[in-house]
Amino acid sequence: MRWTKMTADKSDNKSKITINSYIRFCRAKALASLSLLVGLIYIALYVRDTLIRPVLGDVLVVIWLYFLLSSFLRFRTRTLIFITLLIAFSVEFAQYLKLPKLLGIEPGTALSTILGATFDWLDLVAYITGAVICLVIEWILHRRATAKIAH
């Protein structure tokens, strides 16, 4: 994966890889991302329980982030899921290191809500669950597209 333009020894255009090879816009995935974001905002603002907000919210945030990234990045599904998990795990480990507090981020602000406050191993399980759901969704979408082409 390279973001800079690189060329092979061959002079044909098929051997050139450019940044345009990795960037595109997918309206369907952008709409899915927007829908998930609305759901996540609703959960964050109005749901106060011990299951939907802390568990389902963590699963959904990974699915949202995956669809957000896949709406404008053209990578293999597994690569995008890996990037998504890397981001989610990084935020969780920043909580473990108390990074928001070290950076002086005030509790109750939007950034503090996004970064979270407490590390929990179960959050990592929720993130992995979200990633698996993304794999299943992409598998189903791929099967549907393949079936349409076959008919």
Tab-separated table of N, CA and C in Angstrom:
chain	number	residue	atom	x	y	z
A	1	MET	N	0.845	-1.167	0.000
A	1	MET	CA	0.000	0.000	0.000
A	1	MET	C	0.888	1.225	0.000
A	2	ARG	N	0.891	1.927	-1.075
A	2	ARG	CA	1.668	3.151	-1.180
A	2	ARG	C	0.763	4.281	-1.584
A	3	TRP	N	0.974	5.446	-0.991
A	3	TRP	CA	0.168	6.609	-1.301
A	3	TRP	C	0.841	7.496	-2.335
A	4	THR	N	2.092	7.300	-2.568
A	4	THR	CA	2.780	8.119	-3.558
A	4	THR	C	2.769	7.392	-4.889
A	5	LYS	N	2.964	8.143	-5.928
A	5	LYS	CA	2.959	7.552	-7.256
A	5	LYS	C	4.230	6.734	-7.452
A	6	MET	N	4.022	5.502	-7.894
A	6	MET	CA	5.183	4.682	-8.197
A	6	MET	C	4.947	4.033	-9.549
A	7	THR	N	5.995	3.790	-10.265
A	7	THR	CA	5.860	3.182	-11.576
A	7	THR	C	6.739	1.951	-11.648
A	8	ALA	N	6.296	1.028	-12.460
A	8	ALA	CA	7.074	-0.182	-12.682
A	8	ALA	C	7.986	0.049	-13.886
A	9	ASP	N	8.810	-0.945	-14.185
A	9	ASP	CA	9.715	-0.816	-15.322
A	9	ASP	C	8.956	-0.783	-16.645
A	10	LYS	N	7.784	-1.398	-16.674
A	10	LYS	CA	6.999	-1.407	-17.904
A	10	LYS	C	6.451	-0.010	-18.169
A	11	SER	N	6.244	0.298	-19.406
A	11	SER	CA	5.778	1.643	-19.739
A	11	SER	C	4.268	1.713	-19.929
A	12	ASP	N	3.552	0.592	-19.796
A	12	ASP	CA	2.102	0.653	-19.985
A	12	ASP	C	1.419	1.215	-18.736
A	13	ASN	N	0.232	1.754	-18.899
A	13	ASN	CA	-0.505	2.381	-17.807
A	13	ASN	C	-1.004	1.375	-16.779
A	14	LYS	N	-1.127	0.124	-17.153
A	14	LYS	CA	-1.622	-0.885	-16.222
A	14	LYS	C	-0.654	-1.118	-15.063
A	15	SER	N	0.599	-0.830	-15.246
A	15	SER	CA	1.581	-1.091	-14.203
A	15	SER	C	1.781	0.096	-13.264
A	16	LYS	N	1.093	1.199	-13.493
A	16	LYS	CA	1.233	2.369	-12.635
A	16	LYS	C	0.229	2.313	-11.487
A	17	ILE	N	0.684	2.639	-10.317
A	17	ILE	CA	-0.183	2.709	-9.148
A	17	ILE	C	-0.136	4.139	-8.650
A	18	THR	N	-1.288	4.763	-8.530
A	18	THR	CA	-1.359	6.140	-8.060
A	18	THR	C	-2.306	6.226	-6.875
A	19	ILE	N	-2.344	7.382	-6.264
A	19	ILE	CA	-3.248	7.599	-5.137
A	19	ILE	C	-4.695	7.395	-5.573
A	20	ASN	N	-4.992	7.686	-6.843
A	20	ASN	CA	-6.347	7.479	-7.348
A	20	ASN	C	-6.753	6.012	-7.306
A	21	SER	N	-5.788	5.124	-7.231
A	21	SER	CA	-6.091	3.700	-7.119
A	21	SER	C	-6.722	3.378	-5.767
A	22	TYR	N	-6.536	4.234	-4.788
A	22	TYR	CA	-6.999	3.945	-3.437
A	22	TYR	C	-8.154	4.825	-2.980
A	23	ILE	N	-8.512	5.825	-3.766
A	23	ILE	CA	-9.558	6.743	-3.351
A	23	ILE	C	-10.719	6.668	-4.329
A	24	ARG	N	-11.918	6.601	-3.776
A	24	ARG	CA	-13.136	6.621	-4.564
A	24	ARG	C	-14.266	7.018	-3.632
A	25	PHE	N	-15.455	7.214	-4.166
A	25	PHE	CA	-16.608	7.517	-3.333
A	25	PHE	C	-17.691	6.489	-3.611
A	26	CYS	N	-18.178	5.866	-2.546
A	26	CYS	CA	-19.251	4.886	-2.644
A	26	CYS	C	-20.458	5.445	-1.898
A	27	ARG	N	-21.464	5.845	-2.648
A	27	ARG	CA	-22.643	6.478	-2.057
A	27	ARG	C	-23.368	5.538	-1.084
A	28	ALA	N	-23.501	4.269	-1.434
A	28	ALA	CA	-24.218	3.327	-0.582
A	28	ALA	C	-23.536	3.177	0.781
A	29	LYS	N	-22.218	3.072	0.768
A	29	LYS	CA	-21.500	2.929	2.035
A	29	LYS	C	-21.491	4.231	2.825
A	30	ALA	N	-21.477	5.351	2.131
A	30	ALA	CA	-21.558	6.650	2.802
A	30	ALA	C	-22.917	6.804	3.484
A	31	LEU	N	-23.981	6.382	2.810
A	31	LEU	CA	-25.317	6.451	3.413
A	31	LEU	C	-25.442	5.503	4.600
A	32	ALA	N	-24.853	4.332	4.485
A	32	ALA	CA	-24.852	3.396	5.612
A	32	ALA	C	-24.096	4.004	6.788
A	33	SER	N	-22.970	4.621	6.509
A	33	SER	CA	-22.177	5.278	7.546
A	33	SER	C	-22.965	6.397	8.216
A	34	LEU	N	-23.640	7.205	7.420
A	34	LEU	CA	-24.436	8.306	7.965
A	34	LEU	C	-25.577	7.784	8.837
A	35	SER	N	-26.231	6.729	8.394
A	35	SER	CA	-27.313	6.129	9.182
A	35	SER	C	-26.796	5.603	10.520
A	36	LEU	N	-25.668	4.927	10.478
A	36	LEU	CA	-25.072	4.417	11.713
A	36	LEU	C	-24.662	5.556	12.634
A	37	LEU	N	-24.141	6.635	12.076
A	37	LEU	CA	-23.745	7.785	12.881
A	37	LEU	C	-24.957	8.387	13.597
A	38	VAL	N	-26.067	8.511	12.896
A	38	VAL	CA	-27.294	9.023	13.520
A	38	VAL	C	-27.701	8.113	14.674
A	39	GLY	N	-27.642	6.802	14.457
A	39	GLY	CA	-27.961	5.848	15.520
A	39	GLY	C	-27.021	5.970	16.704
A	40	LEU	N	-25.749	6.128	16.438
A	40	LEU	CA	-24.755	6.271	17.510
A	40	LEU	C	-24.973	7.558	18.300
A	41	ILE	N	-25.304	8.632	17.611
A	41	ILE	CA	-25.571	9.902	18.307
A	41	ILE	C	-26.807	9.753	19.191
A	42	TYR	N	-27.830	9.093	18.669
A	42	TYR	CA	-29.044	8.858	19.468
A	42	TYR	C	-28.706	8.058	20.726
A	43	ILE	N	-27.942	6.984	20.550
A	43	ILE	CA	-27.552	6.148	21.695
A	43	ILE	C	-26.760	6.969	22.704
A	44	ALA	N	-25.822	7.775	22.221
A	44	ALA	CA	-24.979	8.571	23.124
A	44	ALA	C	-25.788	9.603	23.901
A	45	LEU	N	-26.799	10.182	23.251
A	45	LEU	CA	-27.559	11.252	23.899
A	45	LEU	C	-28.724	10.765	24.760
A	46	TYR	N	-29.352	9.667	24.372
A	46	TYR	CA	-30.616	9.301	25.011
A	46	TYR	C	-30.659	7.947	25.699
A	47	VAL	N	-29.703	7.091	25.475
A	47	VAL	CA	-29.758	5.755	26.067
A	47	VAL	C	-28.853	5.695	27.285
A	48	ARG	N	-29.426	5.347	28.406
A	48	ARG	CA	-28.672	5.204	29.655
A	48	ARG	C	-28.970	3.828	30.239
A	49	ASP	N	-28.223	2.844	29.804
A	49	ASP	CA	-28.428	1.490	30.305
A	49	ASP	C	-27.090	0.777	30.417
A	50	THR	N	-27.146	-0.511	30.680
A	50	THR	CA	-25.904	-1.276	30.857
A	50	THR	C	-25.625	-2.226	29.692
A	51	LEU	N	-26.466	-2.195	28.653
A	51	LEU	CA	-26.239	-3.096	27.532
A	51	LEU	C	-26.116	-2.348	26.200
A	52	ILE	N	-27.134	-1.575	25.852
A	52	ILE	CA	-27.146	-0.952	24.524
A	52	ILE	C	-26.017	0.059	24.375
A	53	ARG	N	-25.919	0.988	25.298
A	53	ARG	CA	-24.888	2.028	25.141
A	53	ARG	C	-23.467	1.471	25.250
A	54	PRO	N	-23.137	0.751	26.320
A	54	PRO	CA	-21.737	0.332	26.432
A	54	PRO	C	-21.334	-0.835	25.528
A	55	VAL	N	-22.248	-1.753	25.231
A	55	VAL	CA	-21.870	-2.927	24.450
A	55	VAL	C	-22.248	-2.744	22.982
A	56	LEU	N	-23.531	-2.587	22.712
A	56	LEU	CA	-23.975	-2.423	21.336
A	56	LEU	C	-23.360	-1.165	20.716
A	57	GLY	N	-23.203	-0.126	21.506
A	57	GLY	CA	-22.572	1.101	21.003
A	57	GLY	C	-21.154	0.852	20.526
A	58	ASP	N	-20.399	0.044	21.263
A	58	ASP	CA	-19.020	-0.261	20.863
A	58	ASP	C	-18.975	-1.140	19.612
A	59	VAL	N	-19.919	-2.056	19.487
A	59	VAL	CA	-20.002	-2.878	18.280
A	59	VAL	C	-20.333	-1.980	17.083
A	60	LEU	N	-21.343	-1.114	17.270
A	60	LEU	CA	-21.783	-0.249	16.178
A	60	LEU	C	-20.731	0.777	15.768
A	61	VAL	N	-19.925	1.249	16.724
A	61	VAL	CA	-18.929	2.257	16.369
A	61	VAL	C	-17.886	1.683	15.415
A	62	VAL	N	-17.563	0.406	15.564
A	62	VAL	CA	-16.612	-0.226	14.642
A	62	VAL	C	-17.250	-0.393	13.262
A	63	ILE	N	-18.522	-0.793	13.236
A	63	ILE	CA	-19.214	-0.940	11.959
A	63	ILE	C	-19.318	0.421	11.270
A	64	TRP	N	-19.666	1.464	12.041
A	64	TRP	CA	-19.747	2.817	11.481
A	64	TRP	C	-18.395	3.250	10.902
A	65	LEU	N	-17.334	3.069	11.683
A	65	LEU	CA	-16.009	3.490	11.227
A	65	LEU	C	-15.597	2.727	9.970
A	66	TYR	N	-15.902	1.434	9.922
A	66	TYR	CA	-15.586	0.651	8.734
A	66	TYR	C	-16.313	1.214	7.507
A	67	PHE	N	-17.621	1.464	7.640
A	67	PHE	CA	-18.379	1.986	6.505
A	67	PHE	C	-17.937	3.396	6.131
A	68	LEU	N	-17.554	4.192	7.115
A	68	LEU	CA	-17.025	5.519	6.823
A	68	LEU	C	-15.754	5.407	5.975
A	69	LEU	N	-14.824	4.593	6.427
A	69	LEU	CA	-13.565	4.427	5.687
A	69	LEU	C	-13.798	3.805	4.311
A	70	SER	N	-14.671	2.799	4.247
A	70	SER	CA	-14.886	2.118	2.966
A	70	SER	C	-15.699	2.966	1.998
A	71	SER	N	-16.300	4.051	2.487
A	71	SER	CA	-17.044	4.915	1.573
A	71	SER	C	-16.111	5.768	0.708
A	72	PHE	N	-14.861	5.922	1.139
A	72	PHE	CA	-13.937	6.711	0.304
A	72	PHE	C	-12.568	6.072	0.096
A	73	LEU	N	-12.294	4.951	0.733
A	73	LEU	CA	-11.025	4.254	0.514
A	73	LEU	C	-11.274	2.942	-0.214
A	74	ARG	N	-10.445	2.656	-1.187
A	74	ARG	CA	-10.569	1.417	-1.951
A	74	ARG	C	-9.439	0.469	-1.544
A	75	PHE	N	-9.728	-0.304	-0.529
A	75	PHE	CA	-8.803	-1.343	-0.082
A	75	PHE	C	-9.584	-2.648	0.013
A	76	ARG	N	-8.869	-3.725	0.136
A	76	ARG	CA	-9.535	-5.003	0.373
A	76	ARG	C	-10.280	-4.933	1.696
A	77	THR	N	-11.363	-5.677	1.796
A	77	THR	CA	-12.202	-5.678	2.990
A	77	THR	C	-11.376	-5.965	4.239
A	78	ARG	N	-10.560	-6.964	4.198
A	78	ARG	CA	-9.773	-7.338	5.384
A	78	ARG	C	-8.788	-6.238	5.782
A	79	THR	N	-8.240	-5.550	4.806
A	79	THR	CA	-7.326	-4.445	5.097
A	79	THR	C	-8.062	-3.316	5.804
A	80	LEU	N	-9.243	-2.964	5.293
A	80	LEU	CA	-10.026	-1.905	5.926
A	80	LEU	C	-10.492	-2.294	7.330
A	81	ILE	N	-10.849	-3.544	7.498
A	81	ILE	CA	-11.256	-4.000	8.835
A	81	ILE	C	-10.063	-3.944	9.781
A	82	PHE	N	-8.892	-4.314	9.305
A	82	PHE	CA	-7.687	-4.222	10.130
A	82	PHE	C	-7.420	-2.771	10.538
A	83	ILE	N	-7.535	-1.845	9.585
A	83	ILE	CA	-7.332	-0.420	9.888
A	83	ILE	C	-8.360	0.054	10.910
A	84	THR	N	-9.608	-0.346	10.722
A	84	THR	CA	-10.679	0.026	11.648
A	84	THR	C	-10.383	-0.484	13.056
A	85	LEU	N	-10.009	-1.747	13.164
A	85	LEU	CA	-9.680	-2.312	14.478
A	85	LEU	C	-8.457	-1.633	15.088
A	86	LEU	N	-7.491	-1.301	14.262
A	86	LEU	CA	-6.301	-0.608	14.748
A	86	LEU	C	-6.685	0.733	15.378
A	87	ILE	N	-7.572	1.464	14.727
A	87	ILE	CA	-8.035	2.742	15.273
A	87	ILE	C	-8.792	2.524	16.579
A	88	ALA	N	-9.728	1.580	16.584
A	88	ALA	CA	-10.535	1.320	17.784
A	88	ALA	C	-9.659	0.861	18.957
A	89	PHE	N	-8.738	-0.059	18.687
A	89	PHE	CA	-7.847	-0.534	19.743
A	89	PHE	C	-6.941	0.595	20.243
A	90	SER	N	-6.495	1.457	19.331
A	90	SER	CA	-5.645	2.582	19.734
A	90	SER	C	-6.375	3.509	20.697
A	91	VAL	N	-7.630	3.786	20.398
A	91	VAL	CA	-8.429	4.638	21.297
A	91	VAL	C	-8.582	3.960	22.653
A	92	GLU	N	-8.841	2.671	22.640
A	92	GLU	CA	-9.023	1.943	23.912
A	92	GLU	C	-7.728	1.926	24.728
A	93	PHE	N	-6.608	1.700	24.069
A	93	PHE	CA	-5.340	1.689	24.804
A	93	PHE	C	-4.936	3.090	25.248
A	94	ALA	N	-5.379	4.109	24.530
A	94	ALA	CA	-5.177	5.490	25.000
A	94	ALA	C	-5.940	5.702	26.311
A	95	GLN	N	-7.097	5.080	26.425
A	95	GLN	CA	-7.849	5.142	27.684
A	95	GLN	C	-7.078	4.436	28.796
A	96	TYR	N	-6.478	3.301	28.463
A	96	TYR	CA	-5.691	2.565	29.448
A	96	TYR	C	-4.536	3.417	29.975
A	97	LEU	N	-3.929	4.183	29.083
A	97	LEU	CA	-2.807	5.049	29.454
A	97	LEU	C	-3.262	6.387	30.038
A	98	LYS	N	-4.589	6.574	30.132
A	98	LYS	CA	-5.174	7.827	30.656
A	98	LYS	C	-4.736	9.026	29.815
A	99	LEU	N	-4.611	8.800	28.508
A	99	LEU	CA	-4.157	9.845	27.601
A	99	LEU	C	-5.070	11.078	27.580
A	100	PRO	N	-6.398	10.912	27.571
A	100	PRO	CA	-7.240	12.124	27.590
A	100	PRO	C	-6.960	13.016	28.807
A	101	LYS	N	-6.751	12.394	29.958
A	101	LYS	CA	-6.449	13.166	31.173
A	101	LYS	C	-5.076	13.832	31.060
A	102	LEU	N	-4.091	13.079	30.541
A	102	LEU	CA	-2.744	13.631	30.372
A	102	LEU	C	-2.724	14.811	29.406
A	103	LEU	N	-3.621	14.770	28.405
A	103	LEU	CA	-3.689	15.852	27.425
A	103	LEU	C	-4.549	17.019	27.908
A	104	GLY	N	-5.161	16.846	29.073
A	104	GLY	CA	-5.976	17.923	29.620
A	104	GLY	C	-7.336	18.069	28.963
A	105	ILE	N	-7.837	16.992	28.396
A	105	ILE	CA	-9.158	17.033	27.763
A	105	ILE	C	-10.212	16.989	28.862
A	106	GLU	N	-11.057	18.006	28.874
A	106	GLU	CA	-12.071	18.141	29.911
A	106	GLU	C	-13.137	17.062	29.781
A	107	PRO	N	-13.502	16.409	30.892
A	107	PRO	CA	-14.603	15.438	30.857
A	107	PRO	C	-15.902	16.130	30.435
A	108	GLY	N	-16.726	15.417	29.687
A	108	GLY	CA	-18.003	15.962	29.238
A	108	GLY	C	-17.956	16.668	27.901
A	109	THR	N	-16.758	16.905	27.357
A	109	THR	CA	-16.662	17.539	26.043
A	109	THR	C	-16.861	16.472	24.959
A	110	ALA	N	-17.104	16.923	23.747
A	110	ALA	CA	-17.315	15.998	22.630
A	110	ALA	C	-16.085	15.108	22.427
A	111	LEU	N	-14.898	15.697	22.502
A	111	LEU	CA	-13.678	14.923	22.322
A	111	LEU	C	-13.505	13.888	23.433
A	112	SER	N	-13.869	14.262	24.649
A	112	SER	CA	-13.773	13.314	25.754
A	112	SER	C	-14.762	12.170	25.576
A	113	THR	N	-15.932	12.450	25.005
A	113	THR	CA	-16.913	11.398	24.743
A	113	THR	C	-16.406	10.458	23.654
A	114	ILE	N	-15.793	11.009	22.621
A	114	ILE	CA	-15.267	10.192	21.530
A	114	ILE	C	-14.124	9.311	22.023
A	115	LEU	N	-13.223	9.879	22.795
A	115	LEU	CA	-12.065	9.119	23.281
A	115	LEU	C	-12.410	8.183	24.428
A	116	GLY	N	-13.497	8.479	25.140
A	116	GLY	CA	-13.868	7.633	26.269
A	116	GLY	C	-12.992	7.909	27.468
A	117	ALA	N	-13.352	7.260	28.566
A	117	ALA	CA	-12.632	7.550	29.799
A	117	ALA	C	-12.020	6.320	30.455
A	118	THR	N	-12.655	5.179	30.295
A	118	THR	CA	-12.187	4.012	31.025
A	118	THR	C	-11.864	2.860	30.082
A	119	PHE	N	-10.756	2.229	30.348
A	119	PHE	CA	-10.343	1.056	29.587
A	119	PHE	C	-11.142	-0.146	30.062
A	120	ASP	N	-11.562	-0.983	29.116
A	120	ASP	CA	-12.273	-2.212	29.458
A	120	ASP	C	-11.928	-3.274	28.419
A	121	TRP	N	-11.456	-4.417	28.890
A	121	TRP	CA	-11.105	-5.504	27.978
A	121	TRP	C	-12.309	-5.949	27.156
A	122	LEU	N	-13.501	-5.854	27.732
A	122	LEU	CA	-14.700	-6.263	27.008
A	122	LEU	C	-14.984	-5.345	25.815
A	123	ASP	N	-14.510	-4.113	25.861
A	123	ASP	CA	-14.649	-3.224	24.705
A	123	ASP	C	-13.897	-3.793	23.508
A	124	LEU	N	-12.746	-4.389	23.762
A	124	LEU	CA	-11.971	-4.988	22.672
A	124	LEU	C	-12.746	-6.143	22.039
A	125	VAL	N	-13.448	-6.903	22.866
A	125	VAL	CA	-14.290	-7.994	22.356
A	125	VAL	C	-15.426	-7.419	21.508
A	126	ALA	N	-16.020	-6.322	21.971
A	126	ALA	CA	-17.090	-5.666	21.208
A	126	ALA	C	-16.557	-5.172	19.864
A	127	TYR	N	-15.357	-4.625	19.845
A	127	TYR	CA	-14.763	-4.150	18.594
A	127	TYR	C	-14.547	-5.309	17.618
A	128	ILE	N	-14.045	-6.417	18.130
A	128	ILE	CA	-13.827	-7.594	17.282
A	128	ILE	C	-15.162	-8.111	16.755
A	129	THR	N	-16.189	-8.091	17.598
A	129	THR	CA	-17.525	-8.505	17.162
A	129	THR	C	-18.009	-7.616	16.021
A	130	GLY	N	-17.814	-6.313	16.152
A	130	GLY	CA	-18.183	-5.388	15.076
A	130	GLY	C	-17.429	-5.692	13.794
A	131	ALA	N	-16.155	-6.030	13.921
A	131	ALA	CA	-15.341	-6.361	12.744
A	131	ALA	C	-15.851	-7.630	12.067
A	132	VAL	N	-16.216	-8.614	12.860
A	132	VAL	CA	-16.759	-9.858	12.300
A	132	VAL	C	-18.077	-9.577	11.581
A	133	ILE	N	-18.905	-8.723	12.158
A	133	ILE	CA	-20.164	-8.347	11.508
A	133	ILE	C	-19.878	-7.674	10.163
A	134	CYS	N	-18.861	-6.821	10.115
A	134	CYS	CA	-18.476	-6.187	8.846
A	134	CYS	C	-18.063	-7.231	7.815
A	135	LEU	N	-17.303	-8.219	8.245
A	135	LEU	CA	-16.906	-9.297	7.331
A	135	LEU	C	-18.123	-10.021	6.777
A	136	VAL	N	-19.079	-10.315	7.655
A	136	VAL	CA	-20.292	-11.025	7.235
A	136	VAL	C	-21.098	-10.160	6.261
A	137	ILE	N	-21.258	-8.883	6.565
A	137	ILE	CA	-21.990	-7.976	5.672
A	137	ILE	C	-21.328	-7.937	4.299
A	138	GLU	N	-20.021	-7.779	4.270
A	138	GLU	CA	-19.314	-7.723	2.986
A	138	GLU	C	-19.410	-9.050	2.238
A	139	TRP	N	-19.381	-10.158	2.954
A	139	TRP	CA	-19.513	-11.480	2.337
A	139	TRP	C	-20.886	-11.601	1.683
A	140	ILE	N	-21.939	-11.158	2.393
A	140	ILE	CA	-23.298	-11.207	1.848
A	140	ILE	C	-23.413	-10.306	0.624
A	141	LEU	N	-22.880	-9.089	0.713
A	141	LEU	CA	-22.934	-8.172	-0.421
A	141	LEU	C	-22.189	-8.736	-1.632
A	142	HIS	N	-21.048	-9.357	-1.382
A	142	HIS	CA	-20.266	-9.954	-2.469
A	142	HIS	C	-21.034	-11.104	-3.111
A	143	ARG	N	-21.676	-11.932	-2.304
A	143	ARG	CA	-22.455	-13.058	-2.832
A	143	ARG	C	-23.616	-12.568	-3.682
A	144	ARG	N	-24.287	-11.493	-3.211
A	144	ARG	CA	-25.403	-10.926	-3.985
A	144	ARG	C	-24.918	-10.382	-5.322
A	145	ALA	N	-23.803	-9.663	-5.291
A	145	ALA	CA	-23.267	-9.101	-6.528
A	145	ALA	C	-22.848	-10.206	-7.490
A	146	THR	N	-22.256	-11.262	-6.965
A	146	THR	CA	-21.827	-12.389	-7.794
A	146	THR	C	-23.044	-13.092	-8.381
A	147	ALA	N	-24.106	-13.242	-7.592
A	147	ALA	CA	-25.314	-13.898	-8.069
A	147	ALA	C	-25.981	-13.082	-9.182
A	148	LYS	N	-25.949	-11.751	-9.065
A	148	LYS	CA	-26.534	-10.889	-10.104
A	148	LYS	C	-25.766	-11.034	-11.411
A	149	ILE	N	-24.462	-11.114	-11.320
A	149	ILE	CA	-23.630	-11.238	-12.512
A	149	ILE	C	-23.872	-12.606	-13.181
A	150	ALA	N	-24.050	-13.629	-12.368
A	150	ALA	CA	-24.232	-14.990	-12.893
A	150	ALA	C	-25.565	-15.131	-13.616
A	151	HIS	N	-26.541	-14.358	-13.221
A	151	HIS	CA	-27.871	-14.477	-13.863
A	151	HIS	C	-27.976	-13.537	-14.953
